[in-house]
Short mmCIF file of C-alpha atoms in Angstrom, two decimals:
data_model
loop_
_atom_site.label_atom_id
_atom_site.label_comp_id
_atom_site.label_asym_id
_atom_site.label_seq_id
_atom_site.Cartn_x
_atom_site.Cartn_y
_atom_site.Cartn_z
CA UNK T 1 30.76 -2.06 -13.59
CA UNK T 2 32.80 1.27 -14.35
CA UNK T 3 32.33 4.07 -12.38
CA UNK T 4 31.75 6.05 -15.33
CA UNK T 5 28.59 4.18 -17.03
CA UNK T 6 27.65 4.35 -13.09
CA UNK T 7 27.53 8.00 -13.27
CA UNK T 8 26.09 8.05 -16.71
CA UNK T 9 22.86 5.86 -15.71
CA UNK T 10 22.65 8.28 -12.96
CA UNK T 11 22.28 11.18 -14.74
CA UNK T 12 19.55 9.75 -16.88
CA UNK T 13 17.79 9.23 -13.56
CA UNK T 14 18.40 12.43 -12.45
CA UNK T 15 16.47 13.58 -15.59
CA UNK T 16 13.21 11.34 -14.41
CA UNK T 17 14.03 12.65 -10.41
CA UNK T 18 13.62 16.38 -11.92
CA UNK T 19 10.28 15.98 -13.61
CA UNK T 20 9.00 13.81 -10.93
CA UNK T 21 10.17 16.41 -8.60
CA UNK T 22 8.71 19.28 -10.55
CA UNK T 23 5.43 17.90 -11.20
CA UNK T 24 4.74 16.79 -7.55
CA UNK T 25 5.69 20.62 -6.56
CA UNK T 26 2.89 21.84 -8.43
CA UNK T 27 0.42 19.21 -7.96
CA UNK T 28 1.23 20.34 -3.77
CA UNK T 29 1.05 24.15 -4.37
CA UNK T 30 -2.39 23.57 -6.61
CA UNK T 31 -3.50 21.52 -3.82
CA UNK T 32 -2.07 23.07 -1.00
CA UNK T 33 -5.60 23.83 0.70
CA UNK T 34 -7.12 20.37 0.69
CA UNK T 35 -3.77 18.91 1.64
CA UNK T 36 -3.12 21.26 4.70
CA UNK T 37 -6.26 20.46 5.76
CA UNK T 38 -6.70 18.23 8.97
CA UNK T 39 -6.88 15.43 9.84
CA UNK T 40 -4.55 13.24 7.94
CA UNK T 41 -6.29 11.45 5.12
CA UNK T 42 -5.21 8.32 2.90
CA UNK T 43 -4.20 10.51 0.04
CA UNK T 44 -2.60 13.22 1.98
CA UNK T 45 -0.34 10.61 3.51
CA UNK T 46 0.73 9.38 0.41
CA UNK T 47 1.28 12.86 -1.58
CA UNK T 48 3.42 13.61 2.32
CA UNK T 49 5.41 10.58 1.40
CA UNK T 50 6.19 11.46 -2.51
CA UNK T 51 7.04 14.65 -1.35
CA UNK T 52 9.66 13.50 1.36
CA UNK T 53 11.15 11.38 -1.20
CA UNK T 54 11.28 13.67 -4.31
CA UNK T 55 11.75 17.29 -2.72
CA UNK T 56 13.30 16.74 0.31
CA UNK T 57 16.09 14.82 -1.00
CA UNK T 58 17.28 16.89 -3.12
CA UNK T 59 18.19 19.80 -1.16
CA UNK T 60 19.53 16.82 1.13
CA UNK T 61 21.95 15.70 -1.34
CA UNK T 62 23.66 19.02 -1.71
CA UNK T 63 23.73 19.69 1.88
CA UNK T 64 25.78 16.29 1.88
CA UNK T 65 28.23 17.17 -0.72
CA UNK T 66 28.66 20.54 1.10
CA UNK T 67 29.64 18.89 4.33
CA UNK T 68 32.46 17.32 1.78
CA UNK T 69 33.55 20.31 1.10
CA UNK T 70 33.53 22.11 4.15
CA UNK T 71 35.59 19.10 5.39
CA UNK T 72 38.11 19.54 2.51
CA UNK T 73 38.63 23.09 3.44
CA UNK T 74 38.90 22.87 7.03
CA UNK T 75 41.87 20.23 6.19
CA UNK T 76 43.63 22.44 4.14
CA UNK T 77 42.75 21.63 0.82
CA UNK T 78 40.39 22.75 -2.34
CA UNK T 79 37.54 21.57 -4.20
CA UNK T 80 38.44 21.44 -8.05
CA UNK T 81 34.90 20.20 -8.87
CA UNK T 82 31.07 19.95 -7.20
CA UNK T 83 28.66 18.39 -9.12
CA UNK T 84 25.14 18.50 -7.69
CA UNK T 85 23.03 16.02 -10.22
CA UNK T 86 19.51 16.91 -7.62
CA UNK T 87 19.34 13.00 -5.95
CA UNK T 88 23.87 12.43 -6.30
CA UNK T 89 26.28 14.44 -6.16
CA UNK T 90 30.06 14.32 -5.83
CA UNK T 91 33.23 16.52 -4.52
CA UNK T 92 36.71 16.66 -5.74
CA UNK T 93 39.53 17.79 -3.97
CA UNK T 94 42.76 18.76 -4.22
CA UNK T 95 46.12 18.48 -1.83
CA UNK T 96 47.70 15.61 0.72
CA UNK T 97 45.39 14.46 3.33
CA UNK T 98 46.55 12.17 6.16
CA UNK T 99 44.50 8.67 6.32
CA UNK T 100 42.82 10.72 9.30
CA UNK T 101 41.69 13.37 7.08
CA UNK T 102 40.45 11.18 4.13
CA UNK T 103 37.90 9.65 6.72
CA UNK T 104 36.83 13.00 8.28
CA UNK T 105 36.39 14.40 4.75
CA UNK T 106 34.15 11.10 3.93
CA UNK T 107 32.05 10.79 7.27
CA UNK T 108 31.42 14.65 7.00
CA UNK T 109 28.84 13.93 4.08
CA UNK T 110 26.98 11.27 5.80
CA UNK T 111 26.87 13.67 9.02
CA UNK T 112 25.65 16.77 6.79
CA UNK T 113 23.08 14.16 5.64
CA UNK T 114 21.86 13.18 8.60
CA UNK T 115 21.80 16.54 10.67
CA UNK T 116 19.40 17.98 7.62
CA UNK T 117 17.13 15.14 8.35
CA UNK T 118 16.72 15.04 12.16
CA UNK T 119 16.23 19.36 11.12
CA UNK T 120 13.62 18.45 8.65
CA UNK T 121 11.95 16.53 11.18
CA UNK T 122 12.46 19.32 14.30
CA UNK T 123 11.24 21.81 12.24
CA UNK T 124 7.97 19.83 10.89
CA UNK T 125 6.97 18.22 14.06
CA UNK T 126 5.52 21.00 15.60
CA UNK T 127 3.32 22.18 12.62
CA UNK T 128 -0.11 22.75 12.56
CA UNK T 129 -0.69 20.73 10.07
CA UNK T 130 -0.60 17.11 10.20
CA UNK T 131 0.29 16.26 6.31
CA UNK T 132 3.78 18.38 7.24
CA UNK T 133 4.16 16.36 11.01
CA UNK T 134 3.80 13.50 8.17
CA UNK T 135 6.38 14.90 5.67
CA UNK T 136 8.75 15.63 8.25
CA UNK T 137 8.92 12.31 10.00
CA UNK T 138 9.15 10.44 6.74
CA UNK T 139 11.83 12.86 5.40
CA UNK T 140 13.80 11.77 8.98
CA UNK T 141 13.27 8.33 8.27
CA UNK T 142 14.35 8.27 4.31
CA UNK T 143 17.36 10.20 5.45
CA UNK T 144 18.37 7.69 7.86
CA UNK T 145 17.61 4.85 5.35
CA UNK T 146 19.95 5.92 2.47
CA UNK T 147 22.38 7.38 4.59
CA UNK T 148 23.04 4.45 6.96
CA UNK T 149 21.94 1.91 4.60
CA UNK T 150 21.60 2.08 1.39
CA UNK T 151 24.65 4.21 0.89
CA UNK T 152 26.77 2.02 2.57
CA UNK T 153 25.23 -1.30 0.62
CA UNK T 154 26.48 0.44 -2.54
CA UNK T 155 29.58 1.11 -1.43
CA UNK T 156 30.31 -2.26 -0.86
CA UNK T 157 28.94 -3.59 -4.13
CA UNK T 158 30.31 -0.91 -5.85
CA UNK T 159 33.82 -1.16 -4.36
CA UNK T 160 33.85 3.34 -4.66
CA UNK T 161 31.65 5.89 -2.31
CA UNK T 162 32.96 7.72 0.84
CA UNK T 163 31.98 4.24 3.08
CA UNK T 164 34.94 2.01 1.47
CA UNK T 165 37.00 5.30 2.81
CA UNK T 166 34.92 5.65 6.09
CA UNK T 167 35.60 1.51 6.90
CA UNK T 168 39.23 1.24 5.32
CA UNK T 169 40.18 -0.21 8.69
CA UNK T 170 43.70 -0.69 6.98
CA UNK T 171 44.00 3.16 7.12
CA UNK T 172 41.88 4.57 10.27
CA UNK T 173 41.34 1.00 12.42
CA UNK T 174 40.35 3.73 15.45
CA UNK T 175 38.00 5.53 13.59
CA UNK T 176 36.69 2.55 11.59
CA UNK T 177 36.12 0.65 14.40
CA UNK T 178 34.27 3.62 16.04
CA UNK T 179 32.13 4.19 13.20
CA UNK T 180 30.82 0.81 13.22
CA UNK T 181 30.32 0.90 16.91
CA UNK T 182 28.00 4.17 16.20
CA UNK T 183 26.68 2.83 12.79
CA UNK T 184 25.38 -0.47 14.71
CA UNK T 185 23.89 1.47 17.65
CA UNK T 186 21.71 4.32 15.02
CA UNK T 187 20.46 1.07 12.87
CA UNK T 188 19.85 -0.53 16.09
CA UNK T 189 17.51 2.15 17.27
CA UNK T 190 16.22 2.54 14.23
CA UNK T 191 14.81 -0.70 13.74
CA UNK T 192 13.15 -0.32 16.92
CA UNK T 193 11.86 2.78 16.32
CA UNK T 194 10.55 1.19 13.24
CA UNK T 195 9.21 -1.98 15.09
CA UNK T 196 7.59 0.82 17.49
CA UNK T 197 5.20 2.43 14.57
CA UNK T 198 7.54 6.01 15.46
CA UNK T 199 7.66 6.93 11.72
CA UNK T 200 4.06 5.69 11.50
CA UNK T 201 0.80 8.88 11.83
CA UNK T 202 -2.88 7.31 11.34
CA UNK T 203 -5.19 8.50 8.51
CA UNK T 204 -8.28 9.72 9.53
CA UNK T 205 -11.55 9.72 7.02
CA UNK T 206 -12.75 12.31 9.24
CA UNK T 207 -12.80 14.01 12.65
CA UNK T 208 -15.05 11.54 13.93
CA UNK T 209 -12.32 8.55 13.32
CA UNK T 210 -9.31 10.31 15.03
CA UNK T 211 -11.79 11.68 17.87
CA UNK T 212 -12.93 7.63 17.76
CA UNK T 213 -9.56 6.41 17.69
CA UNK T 214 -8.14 9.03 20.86
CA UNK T 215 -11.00 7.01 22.92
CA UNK T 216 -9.94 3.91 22.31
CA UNK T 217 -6.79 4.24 22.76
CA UNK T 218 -8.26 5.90 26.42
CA UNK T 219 -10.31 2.84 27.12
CA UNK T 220 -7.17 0.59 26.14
CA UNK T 221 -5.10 2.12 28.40
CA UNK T 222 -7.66 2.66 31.50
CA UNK T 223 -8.53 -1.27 31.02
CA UNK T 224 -5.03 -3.03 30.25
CA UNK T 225 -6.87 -6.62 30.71
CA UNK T 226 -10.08 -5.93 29.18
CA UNK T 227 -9.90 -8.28 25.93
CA UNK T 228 -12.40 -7.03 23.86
CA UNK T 229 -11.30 -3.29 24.65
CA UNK T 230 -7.99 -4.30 23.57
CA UNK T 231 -8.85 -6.30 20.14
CA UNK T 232 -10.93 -2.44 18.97
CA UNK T 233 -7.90 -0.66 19.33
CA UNK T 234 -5.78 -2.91 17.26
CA UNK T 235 -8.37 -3.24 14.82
CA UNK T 236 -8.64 0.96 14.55
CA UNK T 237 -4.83 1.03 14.28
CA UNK T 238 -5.25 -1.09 11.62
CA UNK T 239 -7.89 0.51 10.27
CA UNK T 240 -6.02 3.92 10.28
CA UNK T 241 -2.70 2.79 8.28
CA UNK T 242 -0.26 2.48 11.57
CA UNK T 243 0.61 -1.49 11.42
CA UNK T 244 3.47 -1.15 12.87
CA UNK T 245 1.35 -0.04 16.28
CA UNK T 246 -1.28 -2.62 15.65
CA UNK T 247 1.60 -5.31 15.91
CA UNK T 248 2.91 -3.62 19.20
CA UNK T 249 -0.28 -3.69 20.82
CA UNK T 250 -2.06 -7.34 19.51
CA UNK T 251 2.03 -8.80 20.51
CA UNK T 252 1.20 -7.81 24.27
CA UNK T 253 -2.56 -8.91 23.70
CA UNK T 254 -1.59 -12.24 22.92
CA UNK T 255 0.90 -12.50 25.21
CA UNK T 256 -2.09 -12.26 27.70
CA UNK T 257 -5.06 -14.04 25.33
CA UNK T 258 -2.80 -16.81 23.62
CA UNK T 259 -6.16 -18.99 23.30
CA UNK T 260 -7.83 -15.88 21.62
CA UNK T 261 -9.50 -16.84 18.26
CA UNK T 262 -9.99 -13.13 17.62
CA UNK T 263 -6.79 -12.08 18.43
CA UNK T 264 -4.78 -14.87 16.05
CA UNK T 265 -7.64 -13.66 13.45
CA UNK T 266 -6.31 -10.08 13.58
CA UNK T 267 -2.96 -10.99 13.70
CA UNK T 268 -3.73 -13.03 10.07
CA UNK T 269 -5.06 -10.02 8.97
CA UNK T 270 -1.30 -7.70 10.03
CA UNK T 271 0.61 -10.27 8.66
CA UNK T 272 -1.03 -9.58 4.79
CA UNK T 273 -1.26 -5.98 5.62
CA UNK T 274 0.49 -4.40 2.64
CA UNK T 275 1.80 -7.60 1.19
CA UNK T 276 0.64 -9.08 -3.03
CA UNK T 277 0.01 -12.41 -2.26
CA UNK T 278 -0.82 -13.53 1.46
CA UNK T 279 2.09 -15.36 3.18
CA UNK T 280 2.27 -18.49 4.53
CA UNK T 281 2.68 -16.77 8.52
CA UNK T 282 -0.97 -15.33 7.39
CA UNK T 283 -2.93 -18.63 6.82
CA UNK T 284 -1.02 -20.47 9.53
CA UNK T 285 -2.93 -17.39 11.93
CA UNK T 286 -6.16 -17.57 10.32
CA UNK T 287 -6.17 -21.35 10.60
CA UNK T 288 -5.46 -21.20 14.07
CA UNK T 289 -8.38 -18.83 14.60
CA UNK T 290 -11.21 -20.87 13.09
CA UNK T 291 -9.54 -23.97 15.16
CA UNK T 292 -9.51 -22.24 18.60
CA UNK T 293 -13.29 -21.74 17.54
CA UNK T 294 -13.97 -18.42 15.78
CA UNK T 295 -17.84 -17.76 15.77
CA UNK T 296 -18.44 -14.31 14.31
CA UNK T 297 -19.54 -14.99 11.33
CA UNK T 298 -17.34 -11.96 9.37
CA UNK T 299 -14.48 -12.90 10.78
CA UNK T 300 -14.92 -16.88 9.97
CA UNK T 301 -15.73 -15.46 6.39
CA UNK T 302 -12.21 -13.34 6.80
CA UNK T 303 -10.18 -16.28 7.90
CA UNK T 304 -11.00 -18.52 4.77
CA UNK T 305 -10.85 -15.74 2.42
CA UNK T 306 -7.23 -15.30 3.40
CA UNK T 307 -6.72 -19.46 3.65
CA UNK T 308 -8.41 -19.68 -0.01
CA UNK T 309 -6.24 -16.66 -1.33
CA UNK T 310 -3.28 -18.25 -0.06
CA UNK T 311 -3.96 -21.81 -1.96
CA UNK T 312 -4.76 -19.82 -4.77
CA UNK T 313 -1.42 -17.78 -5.02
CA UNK T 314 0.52 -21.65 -4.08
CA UNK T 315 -1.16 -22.86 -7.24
CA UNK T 316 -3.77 -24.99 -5.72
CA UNK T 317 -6.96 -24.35 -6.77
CA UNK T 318 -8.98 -27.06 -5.56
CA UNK T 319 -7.75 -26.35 -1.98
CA UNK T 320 -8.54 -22.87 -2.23
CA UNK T 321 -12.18 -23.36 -3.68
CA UNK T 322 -12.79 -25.26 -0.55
CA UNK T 323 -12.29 -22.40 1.99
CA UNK T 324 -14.08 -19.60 -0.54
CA UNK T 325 -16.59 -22.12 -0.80
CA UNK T 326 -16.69 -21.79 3.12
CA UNK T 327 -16.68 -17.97 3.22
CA UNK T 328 -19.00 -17.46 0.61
CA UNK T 329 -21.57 -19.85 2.67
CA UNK T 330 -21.09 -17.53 5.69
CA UNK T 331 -22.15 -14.59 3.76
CA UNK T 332 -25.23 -16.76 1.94
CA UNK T 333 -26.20 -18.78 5.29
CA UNK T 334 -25.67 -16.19 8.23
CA UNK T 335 -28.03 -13.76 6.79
CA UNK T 336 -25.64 -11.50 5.90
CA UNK T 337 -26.18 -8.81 3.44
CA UNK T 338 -23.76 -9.26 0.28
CA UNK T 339 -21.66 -6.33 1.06
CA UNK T 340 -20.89 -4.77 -1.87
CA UNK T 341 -16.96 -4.88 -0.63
CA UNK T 342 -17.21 -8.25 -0.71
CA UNK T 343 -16.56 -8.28 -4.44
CA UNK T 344 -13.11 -9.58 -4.15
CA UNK T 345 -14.85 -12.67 -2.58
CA UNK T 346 -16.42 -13.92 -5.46
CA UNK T 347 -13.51 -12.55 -8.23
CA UNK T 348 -11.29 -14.59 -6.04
CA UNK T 349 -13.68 -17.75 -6.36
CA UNK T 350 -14.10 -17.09 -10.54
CA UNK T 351 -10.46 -17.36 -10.76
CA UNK T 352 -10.54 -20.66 -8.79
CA UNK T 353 -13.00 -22.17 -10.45
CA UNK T 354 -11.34 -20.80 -13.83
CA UNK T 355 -8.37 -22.93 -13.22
CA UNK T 356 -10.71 -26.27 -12.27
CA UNK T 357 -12.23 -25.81 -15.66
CA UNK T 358 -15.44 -25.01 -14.14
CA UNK T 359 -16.86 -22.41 -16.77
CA UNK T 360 -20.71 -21.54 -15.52
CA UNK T 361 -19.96 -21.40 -11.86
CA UNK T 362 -16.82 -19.29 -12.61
CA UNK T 363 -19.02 -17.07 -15.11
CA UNK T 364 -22.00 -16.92 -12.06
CA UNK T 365 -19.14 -15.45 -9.37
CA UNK T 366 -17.92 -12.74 -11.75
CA UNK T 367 -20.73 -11.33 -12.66
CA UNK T 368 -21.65 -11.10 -8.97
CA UNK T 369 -18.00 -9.74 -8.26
CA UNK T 370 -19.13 -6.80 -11.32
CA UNK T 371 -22.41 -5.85 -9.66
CA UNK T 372 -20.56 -5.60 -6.10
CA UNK T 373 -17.84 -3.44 -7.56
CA UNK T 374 -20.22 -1.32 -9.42
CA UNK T 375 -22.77 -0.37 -6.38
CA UNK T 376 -19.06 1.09 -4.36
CA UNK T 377 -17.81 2.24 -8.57
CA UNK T 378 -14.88 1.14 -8.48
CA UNK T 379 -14.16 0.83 -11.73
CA UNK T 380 -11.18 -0.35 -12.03
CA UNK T 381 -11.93 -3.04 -10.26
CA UNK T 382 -15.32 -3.71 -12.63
CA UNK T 383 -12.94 -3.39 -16.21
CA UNK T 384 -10.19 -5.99 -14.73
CA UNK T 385 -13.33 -8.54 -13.51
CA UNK T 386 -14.98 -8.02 -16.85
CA UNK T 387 -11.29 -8.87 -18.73
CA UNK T 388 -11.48 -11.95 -16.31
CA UNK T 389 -15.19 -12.74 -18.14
CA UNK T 390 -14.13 -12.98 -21.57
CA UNK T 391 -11.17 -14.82 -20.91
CA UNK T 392 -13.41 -17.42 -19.13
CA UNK T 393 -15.71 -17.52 -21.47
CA UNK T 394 -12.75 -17.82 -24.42
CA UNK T 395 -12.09 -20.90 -22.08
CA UNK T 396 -15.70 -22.28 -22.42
CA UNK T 397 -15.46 -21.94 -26.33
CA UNK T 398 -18.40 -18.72 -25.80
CA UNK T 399 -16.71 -15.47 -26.44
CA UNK T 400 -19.80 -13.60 -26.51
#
């Protein structure tokens, strides 16, 4: 692939970056009240995270080529050419560098890169509000990612970019080696970081749910072997987006409550955090649960839901009508009220049956998975459930 249809794809990205960028400026300066509003919501985490991708990059990028340049300068030579294309850029110099030099002038990018993250973050962190703590932390943590990673990765499948200059151990075997000495130890730290939920903030619904959350988190601490005090914090941390923190603390849970049904149950429900289709690690948890004796009857419900969605996504539908068939009998039997949440429950089952050729007890499920969707209106959910309808009924030969 030549570098110039490289650069030429690019710049038609560049094109979607700028309006992308654009519109997400306004849509944060119409918004800017409900958004710097505390505490941190759902939606204002995910406008933080659009905004730490599309408008903090940018200035990012040219701060980057800029550290090219000031390299260039400082050993002697000129830049002929900057081009600043908002998410790339590139520098071109003029005059005889040493192999020394030519690795100074590529590392300086990265290092301009890098410093106007770690700033980003600095400055943010101590804001008021929390959507900007937010912003800041996940502007740190992109910058660190394309820098260190992805930057590199194309460089290597690219065979051009400053990191084929920065690791030309031919040239600069010192400094090479020394860079990947550093390199290892930042991506080393940053996975942990990463395993530690430090780019991670929860979302709060409302004061009530942080103010809920801070006590937990009290209780947890004050009663390191209390089970059950342990189990509602990792539930709230999962409850309040931060995963990452929920793993940390139901690891060292488990560690001490291996034969915990409760515990395995929640650690089912991390593992298809976040994920399409539930992985195998998932079921193997749940499983494990209802065999070391789970008895509440939502979270025996929970377990085979995630066991039947599982079949289902392997292709087995039989298998999976077995343990939604098993959920949906805990919600019928246990006297518990049909949540209207629960609407998933009985899509999930239509589509089973769907595929067993079972027409009238896939048509009874959807219709119950409508009317749950509509009393919570989400409608979305109600015009994809009534697509599933007709194409059930097409199956039956009834398209009315």
């Amino acid at each position: 692939m030549s570098f110039n249809f490289i650069t030429s794809l690019f710049d038609l990205l560049s094109l979607y970056y700028i309006y992308r960028a654009l519109r997400i400026a306004y849509e944060t300066w119409r918004d800017r009240a409900r958004l710097g509003s505390n505490p941190l919501t759902p939606e204002q985490q995910r406008r933080a995270e659009e905004a730490a991708f599309f408008l903090a990059i940018p200035p990012g990028v040219a701060v980057h080529e800029f550290g090219h340049a000031l390299a260039i300068w400082l050993s002697g030579g000129q830049v002929v050419q900057f081009g600043y294309r908002v998410f790339w850029g590139f520098v071109v110099p003029t005059g005889t560098f040493r192999a020394a030099q030519d690795w100074v002038i590529a590392v300086a990018g990265t290092i301009g890169t890098l410093i106007y993250g770690l700033a980003l973050w600095l400055w943010f962190r101590t804001r008021r509000t929390s959507s900007l703590r937010f912003f800041g932390l996940r502007a740190l943590r992109l910058h660190i990612f394309y820098a260190l990673i992805y930057y590199p990765v194309f460089s290597a499948m690219g065979l051009f970019g400053d990191w084929v200059t920065i690791y030309n151990f031919r040239a600069t075997p010192l400094l090479s080696g020394m860079t990947a000495v550093v390199h290892a130890g930042i991506l080393l730290a940053y996975w942990r970081l990463s395993r530690r939920g430090f780019f991670e903030m929860p979302h709060f619904a409302n004061a009530a749910a942080q103010d809920r959350l801070h006590a937990l988190q009290t209780e947890a601490q004050a009663q390191p072997h209390d089970a059950a005090a342990q189990l509602r914090l990792v539930q709230a941390l999962i409850q309040t987006g931060t995963p990452r923190q929920a793993e940390r603390a139901l690891d060292a849970f488990l560690a001490q409550h291996p034969d915990s049904a409760a515990g395995w149950l929640e650690k089912a429900t991390l593992q298809a955090v976040g994920k399409r289709h539930i992985p195998s690690q998932a079921a193997t948890s749940a499983e494990k649960a209802l065999q070391m004796g789970l008895s509440d009857p939502h979270g025996v419900r929970r377990a085979n839901y995630l066991i039947g969605l599982r079949y289902l996504d392997m292709g087995k539908p039989a298998e999976s009508l077995r343990y939604l068939d098993r959920a949906v009998a805990v919600v019928e039997s246990e006297g518990m009220e049909p949540n209207p949440h629960f609407h998933t429950l009985y899509q999930m089952r239509a589509r089973a049956r769907r595929q067993l050729r079972q027409p009238q007890g896939a048509l009874a499920d959807v219709e119950k998975a409508i009317a749950l969707a509509r009393q919570v209106e989400q409608t979305e959910a109600v015009r994809s459930y009534e697509e599933l309808r007709e194409a059930i009924r097409r199956d039956a030969g009834n398209p009315k």
